């Protein structure tokens, strides 16, 4: 998979993409990540990419030309263009599974007060990572790349994500490790029994219980 990220701040991704699982996925050629500063595409002699909105209002708005030209330069028939915006569909694990099958993702990071609405005409999907507003799309882009990369076959062991939270519309069950007793808090006895069938039933029930307490909306 190739992921192209259109951003005004490519250096923000340095630490995230040069560590841990994403770094290993890049080195093993499971994914290719391309950071594009769409300021490089502006025709403005002063490298301007934003302007004040027609009709007035606070802040500056990203203009069409740099983003249109950037997308048109790198887009292929296999590309899927994603615009990160608070007005998009709320991202979830099912979408991550769907997107891992794409050959080429182009992710547009918004910034400033917003973007010229005509940019939507070159976009396949609008996504938000939650009901709140950030200063730009860079952090959401990191979230997408991380959540998708770990699902690509060969990046991590399959059993590491098949029982993740949200995979079956429930949160993950609680897990424990040594010591068995830490400051008076004991590991549940069933996990020490060696009875794998009972352990599986216990984990299933605990996952449902946790989901009901914390995220009952997932069970509807």
Tab-separated table of C-alpha atoms in Angstrom:
chain	number	residue	atom	x	y	z
A	1	UNK	CA	0.000	0.000	0.000
A	2	UNK	CA	1.081	3.528	-0.745
A	3	UNK	CA	-0.112	6.425	1.426
A	4	UNK	CA	0.361	10.000	0.224
A	5	UNK	CA	-0.257	12.706	2.824
A	6	UNK	CA	-0.868	16.278	1.685
A	7	UNK	CA	0.138	18.615	4.490
A	8	UNK	CA	1.615	22.022	5.206
A	9	UNK	CA	3.675	20.555	8.062
A	10	UNK	CA	5.465	17.372	6.904
A	11	UNK	CA	7.992	17.545	9.750
A	12	UNK	CA	5.203	16.793	12.230
A	13	UNK	CA	5.271	13.166	11.058
A	14	UNK	CA	8.973	12.525	11.669
A	15	UNK	CA	8.729	10.948	15.110
A	16	UNK	CA	5.595	8.952	14.411
A	17	UNK	CA	6.718	7.323	11.172
A	18	UNK	CA	10.306	6.593	12.251
A	19	UNK	CA	9.502	4.461	15.286
A	20	UNK	CA	7.896	1.143	16.209
A	21	UNK	CA	5.496	-0.768	13.951
A	22	UNK	CA	5.127	1.876	11.239
A	23	UNK	CA	8.900	2.113	10.860
A	24	UNK	CA	9.172	-1.664	10.508
A	25	UNK	CA	6.299	-1.744	8.005
A	26	UNK	CA	8.099	0.844	5.867
A	27	UNK	CA	11.428	-0.995	6.093
A	28	UNK	CA	9.789	-4.304	5.119
A	29	UNK	CA	8.032	-2.548	2.220
A	30	UNK	CA	4.552	-3.410	3.474
A	31	UNK	CA	3.684	0.270	3.111
A	32	UNK	CA	5.150	3.307	1.413
A	33	UNK	CA	4.486	6.732	2.929
A	34	UNK	CA	4.876	9.887	0.878
A	35	UNK	CA	4.709	13.308	2.544
A	36	UNK	CA	3.796	16.138	0.189
A	37	UNK	CA	3.820	19.784	1.152
A	38	UNK	CA	1.033	21.144	-1.015
A	39	UNK	CA	2.504	24.628	-0.600
A	40	UNK	CA	4.953	23.449	-3.273
A	41	UNK	CA	2.052	23.408	-5.733
A	42	UNK	CA	0.821	26.954	-5.239
A	43	UNK	CA	1.095	29.321	-8.188
A	44	UNK	CA	1.221	32.314	-5.870
A	45	UNK	CA	4.667	33.994	-5.970
A	46	UNK	CA	4.565	34.354	-2.177
A	47	UNK	CA	3.712	30.655	-1.664
A	48	UNK	CA	0.286	31.563	-0.367
A	49	UNK	CA	-2.200	28.680	0.032
A	50	UNK	CA	-5.034	30.374	1.930
A	51	UNK	CA	-7.251	33.430	1.665
A	52	UNK	CA	-10.067	35.170	3.512
A	53	UNK	CA	-13.552	33.712	2.936
A	54	UNK	CA	-16.144	35.343	0.702
A	55	UNK	CA	-18.937	36.766	2.838
A	56	UNK	CA	-16.594	37.460	5.732
A	57	UNK	CA	-15.812	35.438	8.814
A	58	UNK	CA	-12.954	34.610	11.125
A	59	UNK	CA	-9.759	32.947	9.985
A	60	UNK	CA	-8.287	31.960	6.651
A	61	UNK	CA	-9.489	29.287	4.229
A	62	UNK	CA	-7.381	26.887	2.158
A	63	UNK	CA	-7.683	27.658	-1.551
A	64	UNK	CA	-8.564	25.188	-4.308
A	65	UNK	CA	-5.627	25.544	-6.662
A	66	UNK	CA	-2.730	24.055	-4.639
A	67	UNK	CA	-4.752	21.085	-3.428
A	68	UNK	CA	-6.402	20.402	-6.789
A	69	UNK	CA	-3.029	20.470	-8.542
A	70	UNK	CA	-1.372	18.260	-5.922
A	71	UNK	CA	-4.108	15.632	-6.049
A	72	UNK	CA	-4.249	15.649	-9.843
A	73	UNK	CA	-0.469	15.221	-10.007
A	74	UNK	CA	-0.344	12.052	-7.896
A	75	UNK	CA	-3.777	10.510	-8.366
A	76	UNK	CA	-4.105	7.236	-10.305
A	77	UNK	CA	-7.128	5.037	-11.090
A	78	UNK	CA	-6.251	3.059	-7.933
A	79	UNK	CA	-6.204	6.088	-5.614
A	80	UNK	CA	-8.759	6.819	-2.923
A	81	UNK	CA	-8.759	10.460	-1.776
A	82	UNK	CA	-9.628	11.158	1.860
A	83	UNK	CA	-10.319	14.599	3.277
A	84	UNK	CA	-9.872	14.956	7.036
A	85	UNK	CA	-12.526	17.282	8.407
A	86	UNK	CA	-14.697	17.596	11.547
A	87	UNK	CA	-17.678	17.400	9.170
A	88	UNK	CA	-16.719	13.918	7.944
A	89	UNK	CA	-18.006	10.481	8.924
A	90	UNK	CA	-16.658	9.404	12.291
A	91	UNK	CA	-13.812	6.953	11.736
A	92	UNK	CA	-14.050	3.461	13.195
A	93	UNK	CA	-12.411	0.038	13.122
A	94	UNK	CA	-14.587	-1.270	10.285
A	95	UNK	CA	-13.387	1.604	8.084
A	96	UNK	CA	-9.791	0.738	8.985
A	97	UNK	CA	-10.376	-2.825	7.777
A	98	UNK	CA	-11.929	-1.549	4.548
A	99	UNK	CA	-9.153	0.958	3.864
A	100	UNK	CA	-6.350	-1.570	4.367
A	101	UNK	CA	-7.395	-3.144	1.061
A	102	UNK	CA	-6.796	0.026	-0.954
A	103	UNK	CA	-3.741	0.278	-3.208
A	104	UNK	CA	-3.185	4.013	-2.764
A	105	UNK	CA	-4.590	6.410	-0.185
A	106	UNK	CA	-4.276	10.167	-0.620
A	107	UNK	CA	-4.956	11.929	2.687
A	108	UNK	CA	-5.586	15.690	2.685
A	109	UNK	CA	-4.809	17.469	5.955
A	110	UNK	CA	-6.849	20.610	6.392
A	111	UNK	CA	-5.632	23.571	8.408
A	112	UNK	CA	-6.538	27.122	9.390
A	113	UNK	CA	-10.270	27.892	9.527
A	114	UNK	CA	-11.249	25.377	6.867
A	115	UNK	CA	-11.030	24.757	3.123
A	116	UNK	CA	-12.782	25.968	0.006
A	117	UNK	CA	-15.859	23.750	-0.269
A	118	UNK	CA	-15.097	22.990	-3.923
A	119	UNK	CA	-12.239	20.764	-2.744
A	120	UNK	CA	-14.930	18.245	-1.850
A	121	UNK	CA	-15.495	17.617	-5.565
A	122	UNK	CA	-12.162	15.761	-5.867
A	123	UNK	CA	-12.584	13.712	-2.686
A	124	UNK	CA	-13.870	10.138	-2.330
A	125	UNK	CA	-14.342	10.079	1.436
A	126	UNK	CA	-14.533	12.639	4.252
A	127	UNK	CA	-13.453	11.432	7.693
A	128	UNK	CA	-13.341	12.754	11.243
A	129	UNK	CA	-11.629	10.991	14.157
A	130	UNK	CA	-14.120	12.363	16.695
A	131	UNK	CA	-16.548	15.048	17.691
A	132	UNK	CA	-14.004	17.724	18.500
A	133	UNK	CA	-11.886	20.217	16.572
A	134	UNK	CA	-8.105	20.115	16.133
A	135	UNK	CA	-5.760	22.711	14.683
A	136	UNK	CA	-5.195	20.625	11.573
A	137	UNK	CA	-5.474	17.226	9.938
A	138	UNK	CA	-1.959	16.044	10.744
A	139	UNK	CA	-2.810	14.236	13.987
A	140	UNK	CA	-5.885	12.551	12.427
A	141	UNK	CA	-3.688	11.478	9.494
A	142	UNK	CA	-1.305	9.815	11.943
A	143	UNK	CA	-4.274	8.024	13.524
A	144	UNK	CA	-5.436	6.704	10.152
A	145	UNK	CA	-1.984	5.523	9.107
A	146	UNK	CA	-1.367	3.770	12.421
A	147	UNK	CA	-4.764	2.047	12.569
A	148	UNK	CA	-4.594	0.886	8.939
A	149	UNK	CA	-0.929	-0.158	8.911
A	150	UNK	CA	-1.292	-2.623	11.787
A	151	UNK	CA	-4.065	-4.424	9.867
A	152	UNK	CA	-2.012	-4.981	6.708
A	153	UNK	CA	-1.093	-8.675	6.454
A	154	UNK	CA	2.426	-9.352	7.659
A	155	UNK	CA	2.863	-6.156	9.665
A	156	UNK	CA	1.882	-7.764	12.985
A	157	UNK	CA	0.595	-11.232	13.840
A	158	UNK	CA	-3.044	-11.663	12.831
A	159	UNK	CA	-4.101	-12.860	16.286
A	160	UNK	CA	-2.839	-9.553	17.671
A	161	UNK	CA	-5.699	-7.641	16.038
A	162	UNK	CA	-8.501	-10.134	15.395
A	163	UNK	CA	-9.658	-9.770	19.012
A	164	UNK	CA	-9.119	-6.011	19.250
A	165	UNK	CA	-11.702	-3.723	20.778
A	166	UNK	CA	-14.485	-2.878	18.277
A	167	UNK	CA	-13.744	-5.882	16.052
A	168	UNK	CA	-16.934	-7.622	17.249
A	169	UNK	CA	-18.733	-4.478	18.428
A	170	UNK	CA	-17.409	-4.954	21.950
A	171	UNK	CA	-14.424	-3.601	23.832
A	172	UNK	CA	-11.466	-5.832	24.578
A	173	UNK	CA	-11.536	-8.066	27.653
A	174	UNK	CA	-9.223	-7.277	30.613
A	175	UNK	CA	-5.793	-8.913	30.607
A	176	UNK	CA	-3.243	-9.518	33.360
A	177	UNK	CA	0.393	-10.574	33.779
A	178	UNK	CA	2.841	-11.275	36.627
A	179	UNK	CA	2.794	-10.881	39.564
A	180	UNK	CA	-0.408	-12.723	40.485
A	181	UNK	CA	-0.908	-10.377	43.402
A	182	UNK	CA	0.016	-6.713	43.094
A	183	UNK	CA	-0.699	-4.530	46.137
A	184	UNK	CA	-3.545	-6.805	47.129
A	185	UNK	CA	-5.144	-6.895	43.698
A	186	UNK	CA	-5.398	-10.502	42.534
A	187	UNK	CA	-5.451	-11.915	39.030
A	188	UNK	CA	-8.869	-13.610	38.502
A	189	UNK	CA	-8.557	-17.267	39.456
A	190	UNK	CA	-10.155	-18.520	36.253
A	191	UNK	CA	-7.153	-17.241	34.241
A	192	UNK	CA	-4.858	-19.491	36.283
A	193	UNK	CA	-6.993	-22.599	35.843
A	194	UNK	CA	-5.617	-23.805	32.512
A	195	UNK	CA	-9.176	-24.497	31.326
A	196	UNK	CA	-9.098	-22.726	27.961
A	197	UNK	CA	-12.814	-23.147	27.272
A	198	UNK	CA	-13.771	-21.521	30.576
A	199	UNK	CA	-11.159	-18.806	30.057
A	200	UNK	CA	-12.622	-18.019	26.631
A	201	UNK	CA	-16.158	-17.845	28.103
A	202	UNK	CA	-14.919	-15.618	30.939
A	203	UNK	CA	-13.195	-13.242	28.538
A	204	UNK	CA	-16.269	-13.056	26.324
A	205	UNK	CA	-18.493	-12.177	29.271
A	206	UNK	CA	-16.014	-9.656	30.643
A	207	UNK	CA	-15.806	-7.962	27.250
A	208	UNK	CA	-19.605	-7.648	27.138
A	209	UNK	CA	-19.676	-6.378	30.726
A	210	UNK	CA	-17.029	-3.738	30.081
A	211	UNK	CA	-18.771	-2.634	26.892
A	212	UNK	CA	-22.121	-2.342	28.663
A	213	UNK	CA	-20.568	-0.183	31.382
A	214	UNK	CA	-18.396	2.058	29.208
A	215	UNK	CA	-19.817	1.987	25.664
A	216	UNK	CA	-23.404	0.680	25.745
A	217	UNK	CA	-24.011	2.325	22.355
A	218	UNK	CA	-21.886	-0.415	20.737
A	219	UNK	CA	-24.335	-3.101	21.833
A	220	UNK	CA	-27.366	-1.539	20.151
